[in-house]
C-alpha cells in the first residue's frame, strides 16, 4: 500500500494481511531533513559495524531521543501509534520502545541475511506478534541503494510454517514516508550497488513485558529522562507493566524522575484488573471461612 494518509483501518488491514505496509507522507519532509541534520555529527563519528549481520559497510547508533528534538515526531506519529497499539495491545498491558536506531548503508554493502526480528526472543511464536517495526527513510529508499527487502506473507503462524519465504518486494519509499512491518515478517536490507549512502531510522515497538533490544534505561538515564514528557518517559521504560514488572523498590520507576526521592520507599501493588478481582475474591472467601 502506498497512499497519501491512509486510514488507520486500511493501514492495519494491509499490515496484518501482507505483513507490511508503506505509508507515504506520514511526516512533513522538513522534520525528516532537520533530524538528518541533527544526526550528521553522529553519522560522521560512528565507526563501521563489525560482523556480517550488522554489515561491515554499515553504521548504526541509538539514543536518538537525546540527539535530536525531532526524533519524538517519529516515535509519536499518531497513525503509527494507533496501528501499533491495535496490533500489540491484545498481548500486553502497555507497549514500550524496543529500539530507535539510525542506520547508514554505504556503497558496496552486501544484501543482509533475511530474518525475523522477533527471533531475538526465544518464546513460542505464532499466537501473537511481539513487535512492530517502522523504518523512516532519511534518503530515498531505492532498489539500487539497498532499500529494505520484505517478504510478503511470511508473517504469522502460516507464513512462518513455509519453508520458503517467497520472493521479496523492494520497499522503495521517499523521506517522509514510513515502512511498517511485523516482527514475524521476514526482511533484510538490500545490497547497495549505488555510489551513494542511504540513511534511515528504525523505530521499533514491542510488548511491554519483553526485554527490549536497546537498553533504554542506559540510553536515557534518569537525568535525561526527567526532561521527557510523562508519555515519552513511560514509553522508554519509566513505567511498570502490570503485575509489578520493571519496578524500582516495588514502585513505578517514574519516581526516579522526581526531585527528593527518599532513601527508602514502600512497595505498592500494581496488579491487572483480573488479578485485583482474584485477590478480592480470595479475601472474601478467606473472611467467610473464619
PDB file of C-alpha atoms in Angstrom:
ATOM      1  CA  UNK A   1       0.000   0.000   0.000  1.00  0.00           C
ATOM      2  CA  UNK A   2       1.373   3.388  -0.970  1.00  0.00           C
ATOM      3  CA  UNK A   3      -1.220   6.088  -0.424  1.00  0.00           C
ATOM      4  CA  UNK A   4      -1.453   9.589   0.956  1.00  0.00           C
ATOM      5  CA  UNK A   5      -2.563   9.460   4.570  1.00  0.00           C
ATOM      6  CA  UNK A   6      -4.435   6.124   4.514  1.00  0.00           C
ATOM      7  CA  UNK A   7      -6.939   5.468   7.252  1.00  0.00           C
ATOM      8  CA  UNK A   8      -5.780   3.661  10.361  1.00  0.00           C
ATOM      9  CA  UNK A   9      -8.130   0.825   9.492  1.00  0.00           C
ATOM     10  CA  UNK A  10      -6.807   0.319   5.970  1.00  0.00           C
ATOM     11  CA  UNK A  11      -3.168   0.514   7.124  1.00  0.00           C
ATOM     12  CA  UNK A  12      -3.796  -2.045   9.855  1.00  0.00           C
ATOM     13  CA  UNK A  13      -5.675  -4.364   7.496  1.00  0.00           C
ATOM     14  CA  UNK A  14      -2.825  -4.233   4.987  1.00  0.00           C
ATOM     15  CA  UNK A  15      -0.192  -4.792   7.660  1.00  0.00           C
ATOM     16  CA  UNK A  16      -1.978  -7.829   9.079  1.00  0.00           C
ATOM     17  CA  UNK A  17      -2.759  -9.261   5.642  1.00  0.00           C
ATOM     18  CA  UNK A  18       0.629  -8.786   3.952  1.00  0.00           C
ATOM     19  CA  UNK A  19       2.954  -8.448   6.947  1.00  0.00           C
ATOM     20  CA  UNK A  20       3.920  -4.912   5.922  1.00  0.00           C
ATOM     21  CA  UNK A  21       2.609  -1.626   4.587  1.00  0.00           C
ATOM     22  CA  UNK A  22       4.196   1.522   3.189  1.00  0.00           C
ATOM     23  CA  UNK A  23       2.695   4.852   4.178  1.00  0.00           C
ATOM     24  CA  UNK A  24       3.755   7.896   2.188  1.00  0.00           C
ATOM     25  CA  UNK A  25       3.591  11.428   3.591  1.00  0.00           C
ATOM     26  CA  UNK A  26       3.421  10.201   7.161  1.00  0.00           C
ATOM     27  CA  UNK A  27       5.506  13.171   8.335  1.00  0.00           C
ATOM     28  CA  UNK A  28       6.436  16.549   6.829  1.00  0.00           C
ATOM     29  CA  UNK A  29       9.701  16.411   4.897  1.00  0.00           C
ATOM     30  CA  UNK A  30      11.017  19.348   6.947  1.00  0.00           C
ATOM     31  CA  UNK A  31      11.058  17.223  10.121  1.00  0.00           C
ATOM     32  CA  UNK A  32      12.997  14.437   8.403  1.00  0.00           C
ATOM     33  CA  UNK A  33      15.513  16.901   6.993  1.00  0.00           C
ATOM     34  CA  UNK A  34      16.001  18.591  10.373  1.00  0.00           C
ATOM     35  CA  UNK A  35      16.503  15.208  12.069  1.00  0.00           C
ATOM     36  CA  UNK A  36      19.043  14.171   9.451  1.00  0.00           C
ATOM     37  CA  UNK A  37      20.935  17.421  10.007  1.00  0.00           C
ATOM     38  CA  UNK A  38      20.976  16.921  13.781  1.00  0.00           C
ATOM     39  CA  UNK A  39      22.318  13.393  13.359  1.00  0.00           C
ATOM     40  CA  UNK A  40      25.036  14.326  10.872  1.00  0.00           C
ATOM     41  CA  UNK A  41      27.811  14.598  13.536  1.00  0.00           C
ATOM     42  CA  UNK A  42      26.867  11.166  14.908  1.00  0.00           C
ATOM     43  CA  UNK A  43      26.874   9.584  11.470  1.00  0.00           C
ATOM     44  CA  UNK A  44      30.320  11.095  10.817  1.00  0.00           C
ATOM     45  CA  UNK A  45      31.767   9.931  14.147  1.00  0.00           C
ATOM     46  CA  UNK A  46      30.303   6.426  14.370  1.00  0.00           C
ATOM     47  CA  UNK A  47      32.659   3.584  13.335  1.00  0.00           C
ATOM     48  CA  UNK A  48      31.545   0.942  10.877  1.00  0.00           C
ATOM     49  CA  UNK A  49      29.850  -2.129  12.326  1.00  0.00           C
ATOM     50  CA  UNK A  50      31.657  -5.428  12.818  1.00  0.00           C
ATOM     51  CA  UNK A  51      30.028  -8.668  11.730  1.00  0.00           C
ATOM     52  CA  UNK A  52      28.170  -9.649   8.595  1.00  0.00           C
ATOM     53  CA  UNK A  53      24.697  -9.436  10.132  1.00  0.00           C
ATOM     54  CA  UNK A  54      25.024  -5.787  11.114  1.00  0.00           C
ATOM     55  CA  UNK A  55      27.018  -5.148   7.953  1.00  0.00           C
ATOM     56  CA  UNK A  56      30.693  -4.190   7.705  1.00  0.00           C
ATOM     57  CA  UNK A  57      29.921  -1.245   5.425  1.00  0.00           C
ATOM     58  CA  UNK A  58      27.138  -0.022   7.675  1.00  0.00           C
ATOM     59  CA  UNK A  59      26.923   2.439  10.570  1.00  0.00           C
ATOM     60  CA  UNK A  60      24.403   2.108  13.394  1.00  0.00           C
ATOM     61  CA  UNK A  61      23.788   4.109  16.563  1.00  0.00           C
ATOM     62  CA  UNK A  62      20.964   4.598  19.048  1.00  0.00           C
ATOM     63  CA  UNK A  63      19.987   7.080  21.732  1.00  0.00           C
ATOM     64  CA  UNK A  64      18.289   9.278  19.145  1.00  0.00           C
ATOM     65  CA  UNK A  65      15.868  10.891  21.571  1.00  0.00           C
ATOM     66  CA  UNK A  66      18.786  12.671  23.235  1.00  0.00           C
ATOM     67  CA  UNK A  67      20.476  13.557  19.938  1.00  0.00           C
ATOM     68  CA  UNK A  68      17.618  15.458  18.307  1.00  0.00           C
ATOM     69  CA  UNK A  69      14.367  17.004  19.477  1.00  0.00           C
ATOM     70  CA  UNK A  70      12.854  15.992  16.143  1.00  0.00           C
ATOM     71  CA  UNK A  71      13.133  12.278  16.972  1.00  0.00           C
ATOM     72  CA  UNK A  72       9.954  12.405  19.068  1.00  0.00           C
ATOM     73  CA  UNK A  73       7.890  13.218  15.987  1.00  0.00           C
ATOM     74  CA  UNK A  74       8.734   9.773  14.603  1.00  0.00           C
ATOM     75  CA  UNK A  75       8.046   7.940  17.865  1.00  0.00           C
ATOM     76  CA  UNK A  76       4.662   9.566  18.495  1.00  0.00           C
ATOM     77  CA  UNK A  77       3.284   9.712  14.953  1.00  0.00           C
ATOM     78  CA  UNK A  78      -0.455   9.351  15.565  1.00  0.00           C
ATOM     79  CA  UNK A  79      -1.244   6.958  12.703  1.00  0.00           C
ATOM     80  CA  UNK A  80       1.705   4.705  13.573  1.00  0.00           C
ATOM     81  CA  UNK A  81       0.919   4.678  17.295  1.00  0.00           C
ATOM     82  CA  UNK A  82      -2.684   3.714  16.652  1.00  0.00           C
ATOM     83  CA  UNK A  83      -1.592   0.932  14.319  1.00  0.00           C
ATOM     84  CA  UNK A  84       0.994  -0.384  16.798  1.00  0.00           C
ATOM     85  CA  UNK A  85      -1.455  -0.298  19.700  1.00  0.00           C
ATOM     86  CA  UNK A  86      -4.037  -2.193  17.649  1.00  0.00           C
ATOM     87  CA  UNK A  87      -1.557  -4.960  16.796  1.00  0.00           C
ATOM     88  CA  UNK A  88       0.259  -5.314  20.131  1.00  0.00           C
ATOM     89  CA  UNK A  89      -2.094  -4.345  22.946  1.00  0.00           C
ATOM     90  CA  UNK A  90      -4.120  -7.594  22.904  1.00  0.00           C
ATOM     91  CA  UNK A  91      -0.989  -9.352  24.243  1.00  0.00           C
ATOM     92  CA  UNK A  92       0.244  -6.797  26.789  1.00  0.00           C
ATOM     93  CA  UNK A  93      -0.785  -4.186  29.319  1.00  0.00           C
ATOM     94  CA  UNK A  94       1.319  -1.480  27.666  1.00  0.00           C
ATOM     95  CA  UNK A  95       3.751  -1.183  24.764  1.00  0.00           C
ATOM     96  CA  UNK A  96       7.335   0.037  25.036  1.00  0.00           C
ATOM     97  CA  UNK A  97      10.025   1.399  22.749  1.00  0.00           C
ATOM     98  CA  UNK A  98      12.140  -1.542  21.624  1.00  0.00           C
ATOM     99  CA  UNK A  99      14.693   0.365  19.574  1.00  0.00           C
ATOM    100  CA  UNK A 100      15.318   3.696  17.910  1.00  0.00           C
ATOM    101  CA  UNK A 101      18.383   3.354  15.740  1.00  0.00           C
ATOM    102  CA  UNK A 102      19.943   5.314  12.905  1.00  0.00           C
ATOM    103  CA  UNK A 103      21.359   3.201  10.073  1.00  0.00           C
ATOM    104  CA  UNK A 104      23.600   4.243   7.180  1.00  0.00           C
ATOM    105  CA  UNK A 105      24.389   1.702   4.467  1.00  0.00           C
ATOM    106  CA  UNK A 106      27.434   2.611   2.411  1.00  0.00           C
ATOM    107  CA  UNK A 107      28.077   1.796  -1.258  1.00  0.00           C
ATOM    108  CA  UNK A 108      29.257  -1.763  -1.744  1.00  0.00           C
ATOM    109  CA  UNK A 109      27.373  -3.209   1.230  1.00  0.00           C
ATOM    110  CA  UNK A 110      26.059  -6.719   0.557  1.00  0.00           C
ATOM    111  CA  UNK A 111      22.487  -7.884   0.962  1.00  0.00           C
ATOM    112  CA  UNK A 112      21.616  -8.684   4.576  1.00  0.00           C
ATOM    113  CA  UNK A 113      20.571 -12.137   5.715  1.00  0.00           C
ATOM    114  CA  UNK A 114      16.750 -12.400   5.596  1.00  0.00           C
ATOM    115  CA  UNK A 115      15.497 -12.646   9.164  1.00  0.00           C
ATOM    116  CA  UNK A 116      12.561 -12.065  11.509  1.00  0.00           C
ATOM    117  CA  UNK A 117      13.154  -9.539  14.275  1.00  0.00           C
ATOM    118  CA  UNK A 118      11.014 -11.402  16.794  1.00  0.00           C
ATOM    119  CA  UNK A 119      13.666 -14.143  16.847  1.00  0.00           C
ATOM    120  CA  UNK A 120      15.677 -12.040  19.313  1.00  0.00           C
ATOM    121  CA  UNK A 121      13.300 -13.537  21.885  1.00  0.00           C
ATOM    122  CA  UNK A 122      13.121 -17.294  22.386  1.00  0.00           C
ATOM    123  CA  UNK A 123       9.434 -17.565  23.312  1.00  0.00           C
ATOM    124  CA  UNK A 124       6.893 -19.561  21.306  1.00  0.00           C
ATOM    125  CA  UNK A 125       5.797 -17.745  18.162  1.00  0.00           C
ATOM    126  CA  UNK A 126       2.533 -17.604  16.256  1.00  0.00           C
ATOM    127  CA  UNK A 127      -0.094 -16.827  18.909  1.00  0.00           C
ATOM    128  CA  UNK A 128       0.556 -13.069  18.767  1.00  0.00           C
ATOM    129  CA  UNK A 129       3.044 -10.506  17.498  1.00  0.00           C
ATOM    130  CA  UNK A 130       5.992  -9.485  19.646  1.00  0.00           C
ATOM    131  CA  UNK A 131       6.840  -6.212  17.919  1.00  0.00           C
ATOM    132  CA  UNK A 132       6.114  -3.787  15.106  1.00  0.00           C
ATOM    133  CA  UNK A 133       8.968  -2.035  13.301  1.00  0.00           C
ATOM    134  CA  UNK A 134       8.869   1.232  11.386  1.00  0.00           C
ATOM    135  CA  UNK A 135      11.631   2.374   9.044  1.00  0.00           C
ATOM    136  CA  UNK A 136      11.707   6.106   8.322  1.00  0.00           C
ATOM    137  CA  UNK A 137      13.909   6.874   5.277  1.00  0.00           C
ATOM    138  CA  UNK A 138      16.222   9.862   5.620  1.00  0.00           C
ATOM    139  CA  UNK A 139      17.250   9.351   1.984  1.00  0.00           C
ATOM    140  CA  UNK A 140      15.037   7.933  -0.761  1.00  0.00           C
ATOM    141  CA  UNK A 141      14.992   4.134  -0.448  1.00  0.00           C
ATOM    142  CA  UNK A 142      15.604   2.634  -3.907  1.00  0.00           C
ATOM    143  CA  UNK A 143      16.451  -0.762  -5.334  1.00  0.00           C
ATOM    144  CA  UNK A 144      19.939   0.482  -6.187  1.00  0.00           C
ATOM    145  CA  UNK A 145      20.908   1.911  -2.775  1.00  0.00           C
ATOM    146  CA  UNK A 146      19.832  -1.057  -0.671  1.00  0.00           C
ATOM    147  CA  UNK A 147      16.186  -0.437   0.202  1.00  0.00           C
ATOM    148  CA  UNK A 148      14.846  -2.986   2.658  1.00  0.00           C
ATOM    149  CA  UNK A 149      13.653  -6.248   1.114  1.00  0.00           C
ATOM    150  CA  UNK A 150      10.388  -7.527   2.625  1.00  0.00           C
ATOM    151  CA  UNK A 151       8.867 -10.958   2.063  1.00  0.00           C
ATOM    152  CA  UNK A 152       5.064 -10.560   1.826  1.00  0.00           C
ATOM    153  CA  UNK A 153       3.034 -13.254   3.537  1.00  0.00           C
ATOM    154  CA  UNK A 154       5.990 -14.585   5.527  1.00  0.00           C
ATOM    155  CA  UNK A 155       4.422 -13.430   8.794  1.00  0.00           C
ATOM    156  CA  UNK A 156       2.317 -15.117  11.434  1.00  0.00           C
ATOM    157  CA  UNK A 157       1.888 -18.812  12.103  1.00  0.00           C
ATOM    158  CA  UNK A 158       1.033 -19.637   8.481  1.00  0.00           C
ATOM    159  CA  UNK A 159       3.853 -17.610   6.978  1.00  0.00           C
ATOM    160  CA  UNK A 160       6.437 -18.954   9.400  1.00  0.00           C
ATOM    161  CA  UNK A 161       5.422 -22.529   8.544  1.00  0.00           C
ATOM    162  CA  UNK A 162       6.508 -22.012   4.928  1.00  0.00           C
ATOM    163  CA  UNK A 163       9.919 -23.480   4.106  1.00  0.00           C
ATOM    164  CA  UNK A 164      10.488 -20.735   1.523  1.00  0.00           C
ATOM    165  CA  UNK A 165       9.511 -17.125   2.328  1.00  0.00           C
ATOM    166  CA  UNK A 166       8.990 -16.452  -1.375  1.00  0.00           C
ATOM    167  CA  UNK A 167      10.202 -13.524  -3.455  1.00  0.00           C
ATOM    168  CA  UNK A 168      10.765 -10.200  -1.686  1.00  0.00           C
ATOM    169  CA  UNK A 169       9.466  -6.790  -2.640  1.00  0.00           C
ATOM    170  CA  UNK A 170      11.781  -3.779  -2.611  1.00  0.00           C
ATOM    171  CA  UNK A 171      10.436  -1.310  -0.044  1.00  0.00           C
ATOM    172  CA  UNK A 172      11.052   1.808  -2.120  1.00  0.00           C
ATOM    173  CA  UNK A 173       9.949   4.847  -0.165  1.00  0.00           C
ATOM    174  CA  UNK A 174      10.755   8.579  -0.094  1.00  0.00           C
ATOM    175  CA  UNK A 175      11.709  10.576   3.013  1.00  0.00           C
ATOM    176  CA  UNK A 176       8.580  11.446   4.953  1.00  0.00           C
ATOM    177  CA  UNK A 177       7.149   8.003   4.332  1.00  0.00           C
ATOM    178  CA  UNK A 178       7.118   5.056   6.727  1.00  0.00           C
ATOM    179  CA  UNK A 179       7.809   1.377   6.023  1.00  0.00           C
ATOM    180  CA  UNK A 180       5.941  -0.685   8.621  1.00  0.00           C
ATOM    181  CA  UNK A 181       6.298  -4.424   9.159  1.00  0.00           C
ATOM    182  CA  UNK A 182       5.559  -7.047  11.782  1.00  0.00           C
ATOM    183  CA  UNK A 183       8.138  -8.727  13.953  1.00  0.00           C
ATOM    184  CA  UNK A 184       7.234 -12.057  12.327  1.00  0.00           C
ATOM    185  CA  UNK A 185       7.787 -10.739   8.777  1.00  0.00           C
ATOM    186  CA  UNK A 186      10.978 -11.887   7.056  1.00  0.00           C
ATOM    187  CA  UNK A 187      13.054  -9.000   5.735  1.00  0.00           C
ATOM    188  CA  UNK A 188      16.605  -7.725   5.309  1.00  0.00           C
ATOM    189  CA  UNK A 189      18.498  -4.748   3.948  1.00  0.00           C
ATOM    190  CA  UNK A 190      19.207  -4.872   0.243  1.00  0.00           C
ATOM    191  CA  UNK A 191      22.637  -4.575  -1.347  1.00  0.00           C
ATOM    192  CA  UNK A 192      23.808  -1.026  -2.015  1.00  0.00           C
ATOM    193  CA  UNK A 193      25.026  -1.071  -5.615  1.00  0.00           C
ATOM    194  CA  UNK A 194      24.830   2.709  -5.984  1.00  0.00           C
ATOM    195  CA  UNK A 195      27.515   5.349  -5.460  1.00  0.00           C
ATOM    196  CA  UNK A 196      25.687   6.952  -2.520  1.00  0.00           C
ATOM    197  CA  UNK A 197      24.984   6.023   1.071  1.00  0.00           C
ATOM    198  CA  UNK A 198      21.410   5.574   2.191  1.00  0.00           C
ATOM    199  CA  UNK A 199      20.218   6.506   5.667  1.00  0.00           C
ATOM    200  CA  UNK A 200      17.156   5.558   7.656  1.00  0.00           C
ATOM    201  CA  UNK A 201      15.753   5.434  11.172  1.00  0.00           C
ATOM    202  CA  UNK A 202      14.381   2.224  12.660  1.00  0.00           C
ATOM    203  CA  UNK A 203      11.746   2.745  15.357  1.00  0.00           C
ATOM    204  CA  UNK A 204      10.556  -0.481  16.953  1.00  0.00           C
ATOM    205  CA  UNK A 205       7.754  -1.008  19.461  1.00  0.00           C
ATOM    206  CA  UNK A 206       7.323  -4.233  21.418  1.00  0.00           C
ATOM    207  CA  UNK A 207       5.221  -5.859  24.114  1.00  0.00           C
ATOM    208  CA  UNK A 208       5.815  -4.142  27.429  1.00  0.00           C
ATOM    209  CA  UNK A 209       6.791  -7.340  29.241  1.00  0.00           C
ATOM    210  CA  UNK A 210       9.747  -8.114  26.960  1.00  0.00           C
ATOM    211  CA  UNK A 211      13.382  -7.158  27.445  1.00  0.00           C
ATOM    212  CA  UNK A 212      13.926  -4.510  24.742  1.00  0.00           C
ATOM    213  CA  UNK A 213      16.649  -4.644  22.095  1.00  0.00           C
ATOM    214  CA  UNK A 214      18.035  -1.271  23.178  1.00  0.00           C
ATOM    215  CA  UNK A 215      18.628  -0.862  26.922  1.00  0.00           C
ATOM    216  CA  UNK A 216      16.504   2.233  27.323  1.00  0.00           C
ATOM    217  CA  UNK A 217      17.480   2.967  30.931  1.00  0.00           C
ATOM    218  CA  UNK A 218      21.158   3.192  29.889  1.00  0.00           C
ATOM    219  CA  UNK A 219      20.350   5.158  26.748  1.00  0.00           C
ATOM    220  CA  UNK A 220      18.171   7.563  28.754  1.00  0.00           C
ATOM    221  CA  UNK A 221      19.178   7.538  32.438  1.00  0.00           C
ATOM    222  CA  UNK A 222      17.026   9.489  34.921  1.00  0.00           C
ATOM    223  CA  UNK A 223      18.934  12.765  34.497  1.00  0.00           C
ATOM    224  CA  UNK A 224      17.964  12.715  30.802  1.00  0.00           C
ATOM    225  CA  UNK A 225      14.537  11.077  31.043  1.00  0.00           C
ATOM    226  CA  UNK A 226      13.289  13.601  33.614  1.00  0.00           C
ATOM    227  CA  UNK A 227      13.251  16.120  30.753  1.00  0.00           C
ATOM    228  CA  UNK A 228      10.920  13.887  28.736  1.00  0.00           C
ATOM    229  CA  UNK A 229       7.162  14.160  28.787  1.00  0.00           C
ATOM    230  CA  UNK A 230       5.476  11.586  31.056  1.00  0.00           C
ATOM    231  CA  UNK A 231       4.284   9.729  27.942  1.00  0.00           C
ATOM    232  CA  UNK A 232       7.769   9.502  26.434  1.00  0.00           C
ATOM    233  CA  UNK A 233       9.359   8.554  29.758  1.00  0.00           C
ATOM    234  CA  UNK A 234       6.847   5.731  30.123  1.00  0.00           C
ATOM    235  CA  UNK A 235       7.495   4.529  26.574  1.00  0.00           C
ATOM    236  CA  UNK A 236      11.246   4.210  27.240  1.00  0.00           C
ATOM    237  CA  UNK A 237      10.701   2.191  30.396  1.00  0.00           C
ATOM    238  CA  UNK A 238       9.892   4.508  33.292  1.00  0.00           C
ATOM    239  CA  UNK A 239       6.625   2.702  33.909  1.00  0.00           C
ATOM    240  CA  UNK A 240       5.609  -0.637  35.356  1.00  0.00           C
ATOM    241  CA  UNK A 241       3.991  -3.332  33.306  1.00  0.00           C
ATOM    242  CA  UNK A 242       1.327  -4.923  35.477  1.00  0.00           C
ATOM    243  CA  UNK A 243       1.785  -7.043  37.521  1.00  0.00           C
ATOM    244  CA  UNK A 244       4.769  -5.290  39.081  1.00  0.00           C
ATOM    245  CA  UNK A 245       7.236  -5.801  36.208  1.00  0.00           C
ATOM    246  CA  UNK A 246      10.067  -3.300  35.848  1.00  0.00           C
ATOM    247  CA  UNK A 247       9.563  -1.793  39.288  1.00  0.00           C
ATOM    248  CA  UNK A 248      12.011   0.171  41.403  1.00  0.00           C
ATOM    249  CA  UNK A 249      11.824  -0.755  45.100  1.00  0.00           C
ATOM    250  CA  UNK A 250       8.322  -2.061  44.475  1.00  0.00           C
ATOM    251  CA  UNK A 251       7.068   1.161  42.875  1.00  0.00           C
ATOM    252  CA  UNK A 252       6.790   2.607  39.402  1.00  0.00           C
ATOM    253  CA  UNK A 253      10.296   3.620  38.241  1.00  0.00           C
ATOM    254  CA  UNK A 254       8.914   7.018  37.269  1.00  0.00           C
ATOM    255  CA  UNK A 255       9.633   8.032  40.886  1.00  0.00           C
ATOM    256  CA  UNK A 256      13.293   8.230  39.801  1.00  0.00           C
ATOM    257  CA  UNK A 257      12.355  11.252  37.700  1.00  0.00           C
ATOM    258  CA  UNK A 258      11.150  13.238  40.714  1.00  0.00           C
ATOM    259  CA  UNK A 259      13.128  15.530  42.962  1.00  0.00           C
ATOM    260  CA  UNK A 260      13.907  14.467  46.503  1.00  0.00           C
ATOM    261  CA  UNK A 261      13.490  10.707  46.268  1.00  0.00           C
ATOM    262  CA  UNK A 262      13.622   9.200  49.782  1.00  0.00           C
ATOM    263  CA  UNK A 263      16.247   6.571  50.559  1.00  0.00           C
ATOM    264  CA  UNK A 264      13.530   4.097  51.494  1.00  0.00           C
ATOM    265  CA  UNK A 265      10.159   3.670  49.813  1.00  0.00           C
ATOM    266  CA  UNK A 266       7.346   1.216  50.390  1.00  0.00           C
ATOM    267  CA  UNK A 267       6.241  -1.269  47.749  1.00  0.00           C
ATOM    268  CA  UNK A 268       2.818  -0.676  46.173  1.00  0.00           C
ATOM    269  CA  UNK A 269       0.752  -3.281  44.346  1.00  0.00           C
ATOM    270  CA  UNK A 270       0.437  -2.817  40.588  1.00  0.00           C
ATOM    271  CA  UNK A 271      -1.998  -5.538  39.527  1.00  0.00           C
ATOM    272  CA  UNK A 272      -4.166  -6.075  36.474  1.00  0.00           C
ATOM    273  CA  UNK A 273      -7.946  -5.818  36.958  1.00  0.00           C
ATOM    274  CA  UNK A 274      -8.318  -9.594  36.691  1.00  0.00           C
ATOM    275  CA  UNK A 275      -5.710 -10.052  39.431  1.00  0.00           C
ATOM    276  CA  UNK A 276      -7.375  -7.434  41.610  1.00  0.00           C
ATOM    277  CA  UNK A 277     -10.646  -9.349  41.210  1.00  0.00           C
ATOM    278  CA  UNK A 278      -8.944 -12.651  42.033  1.00  0.00           C
ATOM    279  CA  UNK A 279      -7.402 -11.103  45.147  1.00  0.00           C
ATOM    280  CA  UNK A 280     -10.742  -9.624  46.239  1.00  0.00           C
ATOM    281  CA  UNK A 281     -12.442 -12.979  45.743  1.00  0.00           C
ATOM    282  CA  UNK A 282      -9.739 -14.724  47.753  1.00  0.00           C
ATOM    283  CA  UNK A 283     -10.015 -12.244  50.620  1.00  0.00           C
ATOM    284  CA  UNK A 284     -13.799 -12.547  50.606  1.00  0.00           C
ATOM    285  CA  UNK A 285     -13.627 -16.340  50.718  1.00  0.00           C
ATOM    286  CA  UNK A 286     -10.960 -16.261  53.404  1.00  0.00           C
ATOM    287  CA  UNK A 287     -13.147 -13.978  55.512  1.00  0.00           C
ATOM    288  CA  UNK A 288     -16.141 -16.285  55.135  1.00  0.00           C
ATOM    289  CA  UNK A 289     -14.111 -19.260  56.296  1.00  0.00           C
ATOM    290  CA  UNK A 290     -13.118 -17.691  59.603  1.00  0.00           C
TER     291      UNK A 290
END
